Amino acid sequence: MTDKAALFLESLRNADQSGEVLLPFADDVEGFGAAVQFRTDELIDFITQAAASGSGTVADAALGAFASAAATSSGQIVDADEQFQRWLGEEELSDRLRSGTGDASKPQILILAGIRSSRPVAVAAAQAAWTRHWPLDARIRAQLDSGRASHAVLAFAPQDDNWRRVAEALGLTSSEIRLIAALTRFGDLRSACQQVGCAYETGRKLVASAMRRTGTTKQTELVALALKTAGGAIAPPVLANDVLADLFLLSKRQAFLARAVAWGETRDAAADKVGTSSSRAKSDLRTVFTACGVATAVDLARIVLEVDALAGLAQACDVDLSLVGAGADPLRLLKRADRVGRIAFADFGPISGMPVLVTHTTTGGRAQSPALIKCLQAAGWRPICIERPGYGLTDMLAGNAWANAAADVIEVLDTLGVDRVAIFARGGAQTAIACAQALGERVCAGVLQGPDPPPQLDRSHQSMLGRSKHLFYGNETILHAFAGMLSRRTSSVAIERMMRSTTKGCAADEAVFTVPSERDALVRGARQSAYGLDGFVAEQVLLSRGEPLPVLAVSEKWSIIWGGQDKLYNAEDSREYWLDILPGCRFEILADGGRYIHISHTAEMVAALGNAEALAAQASPDSMGCPSD
């Protein structure tokens, strides 16, 4: 076994050089287990270094939000897509690009002048080798592959479909989003009003309404939020203030002030946070506006968000294009009323259906199985998936992760006007129980799918995830490093390989990966989780500490359903534990099922919820509606 451990560690070092450091964990589970047992210190050292060396996490760039061009090393534009030409033009770029395209050491962020004004626009430029994950137009990619161009140039330029996505996510009207889009393009409200053809006073009312809907307090924060949402799920660059400081030759204090103001902070509040006086901050911000070439705080917000998006993409460990419009997860973002941050969720509809909360796994997000969603809807349900704190696009909160998730669920349901709800927990069983306790009589039925057992009862450590438990249960430092490695060194290829390794040997689960739509949804959900993984860490800490769960007094309408061939957990290890939490519930093992029984045995799982029409009839008449405008 020590030889297997040595071979595994050697394969890790080789994979680290190629950039696919997670593949050995998926491909050599026995070697991983041997390293955990016999070469623990070396393995921990590697994981810690791998986490620290990752420059960025995954990024899901929204389709159509970026414009691209191909250039020579001297800065000459060879080709540009239509979006790039509209946003920046070609002729005036060559001279400005020459100073930035020659450096092959890393991608660079450059500041250029827009085609119709002298307002600055950020672009990313890099040699072709650095751009394999960039969201480039197919024609631009062909120019790089053919050798006619050596560099790619990328600009952040959201289109109409991206703005419609923002409107849907933030609950904005078409008039509001048209004005916000114009506000980002022109930098001040009067110019934006002229562009969309409305009176200035009307524009002020539209902006005020949009701020109420989004929970923002300043135009800058509204613009920053809208632009961030339009770009997709792209984390700001590591050391974002340093990136801004280097680009505009600012001090770190000035860069901090610029980012704070861009996100809606008052000058005095930003000054307090950075530890300087209001008068010094005023002087610093004058320097910032001059250095950035902007005249308004709104334009400052735009350029800061452009830099964040482009630098975030350049540093990302893996980039994928996320869908916009039809076929996309129906993203909504809700500002917490009395707590910090926003909650991300997907309301799959229809509004007339009986609401069912579908919880995601500990390594998943709001993306759900198309087969499950379709079957739930056909049975009269309205699936709603809420990303828990620290997962996907939901902001992290301090405190008990399960209690925080329950509070988020209540806030979302109250906002949607939902009085009665069922719970379908295809992961996050502990959160599902905490939510059920908090919601009380509002919960009409529930299903736990293969719930995670507490560590002391978990004897199934055969998969990659199973083996890793030996490392981080009870060791929060290693847990943070392991999560950091998963987040900052992963890719869609590695995610799929790890999923396949976890289910290897179960025919039902292996068949799931032959269905492209189901495979893609599983990988997309894991990517959404990998965006941060703070929530994963917080929940694993609670499990490691043995945080107790409440006993649900009324649980006769609940079912616990396992796959008999589940390779991650063994149903019998925690049968008594879960029956104590849900006394009187139905407990069933599907003999030929595995980890993904919500896909392989969809009809049985949906049927376990009960009759949607009958449960809806028990609810109040307006309990399944939406909030009024």
XYZ file of C-alpha atoms in Angstrom:
629
model
C 0.000 0.000 0.000
C 2.916 2.359 0.625
C 3.935 1.892 -3.034
C 0.427 2.898 -4.111
C 0.683 5.973 -1.902
C 4.015 6.946 -3.459
C 2.695 6.458 -6.993
C -0.366 8.529 -6.179
C 1.707 11.402 -4.800
C 3.917 11.297 -7.884
C 0.853 11.429 -10.141
C -0.383 14.435 -8.152
C 2.864 16.297 -8.770
C 2.717 15.522 -12.479
C -0.926 16.563 -12.685
C -0.109 19.803 -10.882
C 2.240 20.694 -13.721
C -0.457 20.057 -16.343
C -3.119 22.045 -14.460
C -5.478 19.091 -13.845
C -4.523 18.444 -10.248
C -7.879 16.892 -9.265
C -7.862 14.100 -11.846
C -5.660 11.682 -9.809
C -8.134 11.976 -6.922
C -10.864 10.761 -9.268
C -8.831 8.185 -11.192
C -6.896 6.507 -8.371
C -9.145 6.194 -5.339
C -7.063 3.346 -3.880
C -3.884 5.383 -4.214
C -5.606 8.333 -2.550
C -6.720 6.094 0.299
C -3.184 4.726 0.686
C -1.767 8.248 0.780
C -4.328 9.229 3.431
C -3.249 6.243 5.532
C 0.514 6.088 4.998
C 1.714 9.448 3.667
C -0.688 11.788 5.435
C 1.709 14.670 6.083
C 2.965 14.752 2.482
C -0.602 14.663 1.160
C -1.682 17.473 3.458
C 1.319 19.570 2.417
C 0.429 19.073 -1.241
C -3.245 19.968 -0.721
C -2.297 23.097 1.234
C 0.103 24.247 -1.484
C -2.352 23.411 -4.275
C -5.052 25.492 -2.579
C -2.703 28.444 -2.079
C -1.379 28.372 -5.649
C -4.799 28.556 -7.286
C -5.315 32.076 -8.612
C -9.071 31.968 -9.167
C -12.141 29.797 -8.982
C -14.447 28.549 -11.747
C -16.274 31.138 -13.825
C -19.526 30.713 -15.733
C -19.521 33.587 -18.208
C -22.956 34.535 -19.520
C -23.373 33.802 -23.217
C -23.191 37.040 -25.225
C -21.793 39.228 -22.437
C -18.292 39.426 -23.929
C -16.964 40.757 -27.221
C -13.713 39.510 -28.722
C -11.046 40.328 -31.304
C -7.896 38.716 -32.680
C -4.657 40.701 -32.861
C -1.014 40.358 -33.780
C 1.786 40.791 -31.261
C 2.253 44.357 -32.537
C -1.360 45.174 -31.616
C -2.816 45.119 -35.112
C -6.450 43.931 -35.100
C -6.797 40.993 -37.517
C -10.490 40.332 -36.930
C -13.201 41.414 -34.494
C -16.713 40.138 -33.909
C -19.649 42.503 -34.513
C -20.135 43.087 -30.811
C -16.510 44.207 -30.428
C -16.732 46.537 -33.421
C -19.871 48.206 -32.048
C -18.347 48.623 -28.599
C -14.789 49.652 -29.449
C -14.140 49.743 -33.195
C -10.902 48.502 -34.763
C -8.861 51.334 -36.254
C -7.933 53.195 -33.084
C -7.020 50.093 -31.087
C -3.747 49.123 -32.732
C -1.574 51.794 -31.141
C -3.148 51.327 -27.740
C -2.752 47.555 -27.843
C 0.917 47.552 -28.852
C 2.044 48.380 -25.336
C 0.143 45.467 -23.856
C 0.112 42.514 -26.246
C 3.802 41.794 -26.321
C 4.101 40.366 -22.785
C 3.595 36.589 -22.850
C 4.031 36.073 -19.114
C 0.351 36.535 -18.258
C -2.929 38.096 -19.447
C -3.086 41.849 -19.102
C -5.907 44.273 -18.435
C -5.668 47.384 -20.624
C -7.661 50.609 -20.740
C -8.833 51.815 -24.141
C -11.070 54.614 -25.408
C -14.541 53.729 -26.618
C -15.458 54.242 -30.252
C -17.970 57.075 -29.676
C -16.393 58.869 -26.751
C -13.220 59.171 -24.759
C -14.756 57.246 -21.868
C -12.363 54.464 -20.823
C -13.168 50.812 -21.509
C -11.310 47.853 -20.002
C -10.151 44.948 -22.162
C -8.159 41.809 -21.448
C -5.362 40.851 -23.844
C -3.276 37.689 -23.858
C -1.378 35.297 -26.082
C -3.463 32.467 -27.527
C -2.073 29.896 -25.081
C -3.630 31.793 -22.174
C -7.072 32.058 -23.747
C -8.230 28.456 -24.152
C -10.964 29.029 -21.536
C -11.939 32.528 -22.672
C -15.449 33.091 -24.130
C -14.223 33.978 -27.637
C -16.281 34.158 -30.807
C -15.738 31.044 -32.971
C -14.313 33.187 -35.774
C -11.775 34.750 -33.403
C -10.804 31.330 -32.087
C -10.217 30.163 -35.671
C -7.880 33.116 -36.305
C -5.802 32.134 -33.277
C -5.748 28.444 -34.196
C -4.642 29.225 -37.749
C -1.765 31.400 -36.557
C -2.994 34.527 -38.353
C -3.302 36.162 -34.959
C -1.226 35.601 -31.833
C -3.351 37.422 -29.236
C -6.971 37.566 -28.162
C -8.622 40.734 -26.904
C -11.748 40.483 -24.746
C -14.190 43.217 -23.740
C -17.144 43.089 -21.342
C -20.143 44.261 -23.376
C -23.502 42.813 -22.210
C -26.194 42.532 -24.883
C -30.000 42.645 -24.790
C -30.351 38.993 -23.711
C -27.955 39.610 -20.829
C -29.967 42.617 -19.661
C -33.162 40.564 -19.848
C -31.461 38.004 -17.608
C -30.643 40.785 -15.150
C -34.270 41.951 -15.167
C -35.512 38.426 -14.436
C -32.935 37.815 -11.721
C -33.520 41.107 -9.912
C -37.270 41.438 -10.524
C -37.018 44.588 -12.656
C -39.470 45.870 -15.250
C -38.527 46.261 -18.927
C -38.514 50.071 -18.569
C -36.211 49.901 -15.554
C -33.701 47.577 -17.179
C -33.571 49.590 -20.416
C -32.677 52.663 -18.418
C -30.076 50.811 -16.318
C -28.448 49.435 -19.475
C -28.265 52.962 -20.897
C -26.940 54.270 -17.585
C -24.016 51.845 -17.750
C -23.257 52.848 -21.332
C -23.437 56.633 -20.897
C -22.399 57.109 -17.274
C -25.004 59.673 -16.182
C -28.766 59.650 -15.831
C -29.556 62.601 -18.132
C -27.710 61.018 -21.062
C -29.319 57.668 -20.319
C -32.794 59.230 -20.298
C -32.136 60.872 -23.658
C -30.983 57.538 -25.074
C -34.135 55.648 -24.055
C -36.428 58.587 -24.819
C -37.858 59.400 -21.406
C -38.028 62.578 -19.354
C -35.387 63.084 -16.665
C -37.976 63.065 -13.854
C -39.395 59.811 -15.209
C -35.869 58.392 -15.251
C -35.322 59.383 -11.642
C -38.522 57.569 -10.655
C -37.519 54.464 -12.605
C -34.106 54.368 -10.926
C -35.688 54.867 -7.497
C -38.109 52.024 -8.200
C -35.272 49.762 -9.373
C -33.305 50.515 -6.207
C -36.297 49.590 -4.055
C -36.753 46.311 -5.918
C -33.066 45.368 -5.670
C -32.427 46.643 -2.151
C -29.717 49.031 -3.339
C -29.300 52.543 -1.966
C -27.254 54.322 -4.648
C -27.102 54.398 -8.436
C -23.542 53.118 -8.283
C -24.550 50.028 -6.313
C -27.471 49.413 -8.694
C -25.180 49.624 -11.742
C -22.519 47.421 -10.111
C -25.093 44.763 -9.190
C -26.651 44.832 -12.658
C -23.284 44.504 -14.407
C -22.117 41.713 -12.115
C -25.332 39.787 -12.787
C -25.110 40.414 -16.539
C -21.637 38.851 -16.715
C -22.582 35.529 -15.134
C -20.925 33.895 -12.131
C -17.441 35.404 -12.173
C -15.584 35.893 -8.908
C -13.591 39.132 -8.570
C -9.850 38.610 -9.085
C -7.635 37.572 -6.232
C -6.319 40.765 -4.614
C -8.849 42.813 -6.601
C -7.753 46.101 -5.039
C -4.158 45.417 -6.102
C -5.279 44.761 -9.692
C -7.091 48.107 -9.785
C -4.182 49.910 -8.145
C -1.639 48.519 -10.626
C -3.848 49.305 -13.619
C -4.478 52.965 -12.776
C -1.300 53.653 -10.754
C -3.258 54.157 -7.541
C -2.247 53.508 -3.967
C -3.882 50.546 -2.284
C -5.896 52.941 -0.146
C -7.163 54.755 -3.236
C -8.050 51.454 -4.942
C -10.006 50.379 -1.859
C -11.907 53.662 -1.845
C -12.653 53.317 -5.567
C -14.112 49.832 -5.165
C -16.085 50.816 -2.071
C -17.664 53.826 -3.795
C -18.373 51.723 -6.892
C -20.412 49.376 -4.710
C -22.464 52.152 -3.144
C -20.510 53.041 -0.013
C -20.561 56.689 1.040
C -17.236 58.457 1.062
C -17.248 58.715 4.851
C -18.156 55.048 5.347
C -15.389 53.987 2.953
C -12.929 56.286 4.728
C -13.783 54.698 8.092
C -13.191 51.208 6.697
C -9.803 52.076 5.256
C -8.811 54.071 8.333
C -8.442 57.537 6.857
C -10.122 60.900 7.289
C -13.034 62.154 5.232
C -10.943 65.020 3.796
C -8.142 62.651 2.808
C -10.687 60.326 1.201
C -12.142 63.267 -0.743
C -8.696 64.095 -2.095
C -7.977 60.448 -2.879
C -11.226 60.070 -4.797
C -10.404 63.133 -6.919
C -7.189 61.327 -7.821
C -9.133 58.147 -8.555
C -11.562 59.877 -10.933
C -8.713 61.543 -12.806
C -6.605 58.370 -13.021
C -9.555 56.243 -14.180
C -10.651 58.851 -16.719
C -14.211 59.021 -15.455
C -16.415 61.968 -14.516
C -19.195 60.284 -12.511
C -19.461 57.707 -9.747
C -21.679 55.605 -12.039
C -18.942 55.513 -14.665
C -16.461 54.581 -11.951
C -18.722 51.658 -10.989
C -18.797 50.537 -14.623
C -15.037 50.560 -15.127
C -14.451 48.798 -11.777
C -16.926 46.043 -12.713
C -15.378 45.686 -16.180
C -11.960 45.219 -14.602
C -13.363 42.744 -12.073
C -15.099 40.660 -14.742
C -12.154 40.565 -17.151
C -9.488 40.009 -14.492
C -11.702 37.401 -12.848
C -11.986 35.531 -16.149
C -8.255 35.822 -16.766
C -7.474 34.300 -13.354
C -10.225 31.637 -13.374
C -9.140 28.012 -13.207
C -11.904 27.042 -15.652
C -14.405 29.066 -17.691
C -17.652 27.844 -19.166
C -20.428 29.641 -21.036
C -23.648 29.711 -19.042
C -26.990 29.817 -20.781
C -29.015 32.995 -21.049
C -32.745 32.916 -21.766
C -34.457 29.668 -22.758
C -32.819 26.643 -21.127
C -31.071 28.636 -18.401
C -31.614 28.128 -14.703
C -34.321 30.673 -13.773
C -32.031 32.674 -11.502
C -33.442 35.116 -8.960
C -31.420 37.258 -6.553
C -33.086 38.514 -3.376
C -31.501 40.992 -0.957
C -31.854 39.837 2.630
C -34.128 42.195 4.540
C -32.355 42.349 7.896
C -29.141 40.462 7.210
C -26.112 40.962 4.991
C -26.027 39.912 1.345
C -28.275 38.298 -1.242
C -29.937 34.924 -1.700
C -29.760 33.146 -5.060
C -32.550 30.795 -6.020
C -34.261 29.259 -9.038
C -38.050 29.220 -9.302
C -38.825 26.698 -12.042
C -42.591 27.310 -11.960
C -45.343 27.170 -12.862
C -46.802 29.713 -10.431
C -50.007 27.679 -10.289
C -48.185 24.593 -8.975
C -47.860 23.488 -5.359
C -44.444 24.790 -4.154
C -41.769 22.204 -3.347
C -38.373 23.220 -1.995
C -35.678 21.140 -3.723
C -32.490 21.290 -1.668
C -29.111 20.775 -3.331
C -26.237 18.525 -2.310
C -23.210 19.550 -0.242
C -21.265 19.893 -3.504
C -24.066 21.242 -5.714
C -26.034 24.360 -6.541
C -29.335 25.557 -7.941
C -29.039 23.575 -11.221
C -31.302 20.542 -11.057
C -32.066 17.424 -13.075
C -34.268 18.269 -16.101
C -36.046 14.934 -15.684
C -36.824 15.668 -12.025
C -38.069 19.196 -12.742
C -40.265 17.992 -15.620
C -41.725 15.130 -13.558
C -42.435 17.407 -10.582
C -44.177 19.945 -12.805
C -46.234 17.239 -14.531
C -47.380 16.044 -11.105
C -48.614 19.530 -10.163
C -45.537 20.813 -8.310
C -43.653 24.105 -8.545
C -39.956 23.329 -7.866
C -37.936 26.037 -6.101
C -34.222 25.554 -5.380
C -32.559 27.981 -2.952
C -28.773 28.057 -2.806
C -27.643 27.883 0.785
C -25.344 30.526 2.343
C -21.850 30.307 0.875
C -22.973 28.278 -2.138
C -23.127 29.563 -5.707
C -24.303 33.172 -5.760
C -25.773 33.224 -2.230
C -23.655 35.353 0.098
C -22.074 33.733 3.130
C -23.234 34.490 6.671
C -21.522 34.007 10.011
C -23.117 31.612 12.493
C -24.853 28.237 12.279
C -25.019 27.271 8.587
C -28.222 25.221 8.917
C -30.052 27.936 10.850
C -28.924 30.576 8.357
C -30.165 28.432 5.465
C -33.527 28.004 7.171
C -33.823 31.770 7.632
C -33.071 32.253 3.932
C -35.768 29.739 2.982
C -38.357 31.533 5.086
C -37.397 34.896 3.554
C -37.655 33.577 -0.024
C -40.974 31.827 0.592
C -42.409 34.917 2.278
C -41.278 37.075 -0.641
C -42.910 34.697 -3.112
C -46.100 34.654 -1.081
C -45.811 30.911 -0.385
C -47.655 29.720 2.702
C -47.425 25.931 2.356
C -44.500 23.966 0.908
C -43.193 20.427 0.530
C -39.491 19.604 0.875
C -37.579 17.348 -1.507
C -34.059 16.993 -0.096
C -31.823 15.418 -2.711
C -28.945 16.666 -0.562
C -28.449 18.883 2.466
C -30.619 16.688 4.679
C -29.540 18.512 7.826
C -30.612 21.816 6.300
C -33.920 20.266 5.241
C -34.618 19.211 8.836
C -33.641 22.652 10.165
C -35.955 24.260 7.579
C -38.819 21.933 8.466
C -38.413 22.782 12.148
C -38.343 26.524 11.423
C -41.304 26.382 9.022
C -43.422 24.233 11.326
C -46.946 23.670 10.017
C -46.098 25.355 6.721
C -44.430 22.066 5.648
C -46.980 19.630 4.253
C -44.720 16.732 3.154
C -41.079 15.804 2.744
C -38.606 13.401 1.165
C -34.984 12.839 2.180
C -32.931 11.216 -0.579
C -29.955 9.201 0.687
C -29.248 11.621 3.570
C -25.650 12.207 4.700
C -25.012 10.357 7.981
C -23.194 11.972 10.899
C -19.433 11.206 10.762
C -19.460 8.739 13.644
C -21.928 6.514 11.761
C -20.334 6.810 8.334
C -18.429 3.623 7.490
C -18.513 3.890 3.689
C -15.255 5.534 2.657
C -14.776 3.896 -0.745
C -15.129 6.858 -3.101
C -12.868 9.879 -3.517
C -15.177 11.954 -1.303
C -15.373 9.110 1.188
C -11.610 8.806 1.490
C -11.249 12.545 1.977
C -13.347 12.406 5.149
C -10.429 10.793 6.976
C -8.516 13.976 6.323
C -10.886 16.740 7.247
C -13.365 15.429 9.793
C -12.191 17.076 12.992
C -9.479 19.134 11.265
C -10.861 22.458 10.112
C -7.522 23.694 8.776
C -7.270 20.767 6.348
C -10.955 21.117 5.503
C -10.415 24.738 4.426
C -7.367 23.771 2.358
C -9.189 20.844 0.720
C -12.157 23.065 -0.153
C -9.777 25.701 -1.515
C -8.140 23.132 -3.771
C -11.540 21.899 -4.997
C -12.653 25.450 -5.710
C -9.510 26.933 -7.269
C -8.018 23.966 -9.137
C -11.034 22.275 -10.700
C -12.622 22.048 -14.166
C -15.713 20.543 -15.753
C -13.605 17.557 -16.828
C -12.364 16.956 -13.277
C -15.850 17.419 -11.809
C -17.367 14.820 -14.135
C -14.524 12.380 -13.511
C -14.932 12.703 -9.741
C -18.677 12.190 -10.020
C -18.186 9.097 -12.147
C -15.639 7.694 -9.690
C -18.077 8.216 -6.828
C -20.753 6.123 -8.578
C -18.526 3.533 -10.275
C -20.070 0.060 -10.166
C -23.707 1.179 -9.943
C -25.396 0.527 -13.291
C -28.252 2.968 -12.631
C -25.879 5.831 -11.799
C -23.533 5.065 -14.669
C -26.502 5.213 -17.046
C -27.259 8.756 -15.840
C -24.024 9.997 -17.416
C -25.082 8.687 -20.828
C -27.859 11.303 -20.908
C -26.187 14.617 -21.902
C -28.798 16.900 -20.325
C -28.587 15.082 -16.980
C -24.797 14.909 -17.017
C -24.560 18.612 -17.857
C -26.963 19.568 -15.048
C -24.942 17.576 -12.502
C -21.681 19.200 -13.624
C -23.288 22.660 -13.733
C -24.558 22.274 -10.180
C -21.105 21.224 -8.983
C -19.560 24.225 -10.767
C -22.018 26.491 -8.966
C -20.873 24.974 -5.683
C -17.181 25.288 -6.602
C -17.686 29.034 -7.139
C -17.055 29.463 -3.425
C -17.377 26.382 -1.166
C -17.580 28.515 1.991
C -20.968 26.922 2.609
C -19.529 23.438 2.161
C -16.878 24.159 4.779
C -19.399 25.600 7.257
C -21.708 22.595 6.927
C -18.874 20.055 7.242
C -17.703 21.825 10.406
C -21.155 21.371 11.931
C -21.125 17.689 10.972
C -17.641 17.223 12.420
C -18.682 18.843 15.699
C -21.737 16.624 16.000
C -24.211 19.514 15.936
C -27.566 17.975 16.978
C -30.671 18.108 14.816
C -34.204 18.675 16.097
C -36.688 15.804 16.153
C -39.685 16.561 13.936
C -42.766 15.858 15.985
C -45.008 15.385 12.940
C -43.174 13.301 10.357
C -45.771 10.801 9.117
C -45.857 12.563 5.743
C -42.110 12.201 5.303
C -40.184 9.526 3.411
C -36.515 8.540 3.538
C -35.476 6.800 0.325
C -32.104 5.250 -0.403
C -30.461 3.602 -3.373
C -29.391 0.092 -2.440
C -26.261 0.471 -4.587
C -25.288 3.923 -3.323
C -21.479 3.985 -3.394
C -21.144 7.065 -1.204
C -23.211 6.068 1.834
C -24.698 2.884 3.277
C -28.361 3.186 4.240
C -28.075 0.804 7.193
C -25.296 2.827 8.837
C -27.685 5.633 9.743
C -31.154 4.048 9.534
C -31.842 4.318 13.269
C -30.377 7.820 13.452
C -32.706 9.200 10.791
C -35.716 7.304 12.111
C -35.116 8.982 15.468
C -35.132 12.388 13.740
C -38.256 11.527 11.703
C -40.214 9.085 13.869
C -43.054 7.435 12.000
C -41.718 8.249 8.540
C -41.583 5.820 5.630
C -38.129 4.278 5.078
C -37.446 2.613 1.732
C -34.432 1.215 -0.090
C -34.610 0.980 -3.895
C -32.537 -2.149 -4.509
C -31.277 -1.230 -7.987
C -30.836 2.486 -7.285
C -27.677 4.419 -6.474
C -26.797 7.997 -5.552
C -28.861 9.566 -8.331
C -32.235 7.938 -7.743
C -33.926 11.289 -8.364
C -32.885 10.744 -12.005
C -32.926 6.948 -12.395
C -36.147 6.482 -10.368
C -37.774 9.866 -10.876
C -41.410 8.714 -10.857
C -41.006 6.826 -7.579
C -39.293 9.765 -5.896
C -41.921 12.286 -7.013
C -44.740 9.931 -6.004
C -43.264 9.784 -2.489
C -44.118 13.465 -2.010
C -47.817 12.679 -2.211
C -50.634 14.236 -4.204
C -49.820 17.839 -5.115
C -53.443 18.782 -5.835
C -54.667 17.408 -2.511
C -51.928 19.194 -0.591
C -52.564 22.419 -2.505
C -56.237 22.236 -1.604
C -55.259 22.389 2.067
C -53.372 25.626 1.497
C -54.848 29.109 1.521
C -56.104 30.373 -1.866
C -53.278 32.872 -2.377
C -50.483 30.785 -0.858
C -48.783 30.013 -4.161
C -48.618 33.458 -5.673
C -45.874 35.979 -6.249
C -45.258 39.345 -4.639
C -47.005 42.311 -6.153
C -45.005 45.006 -7.914
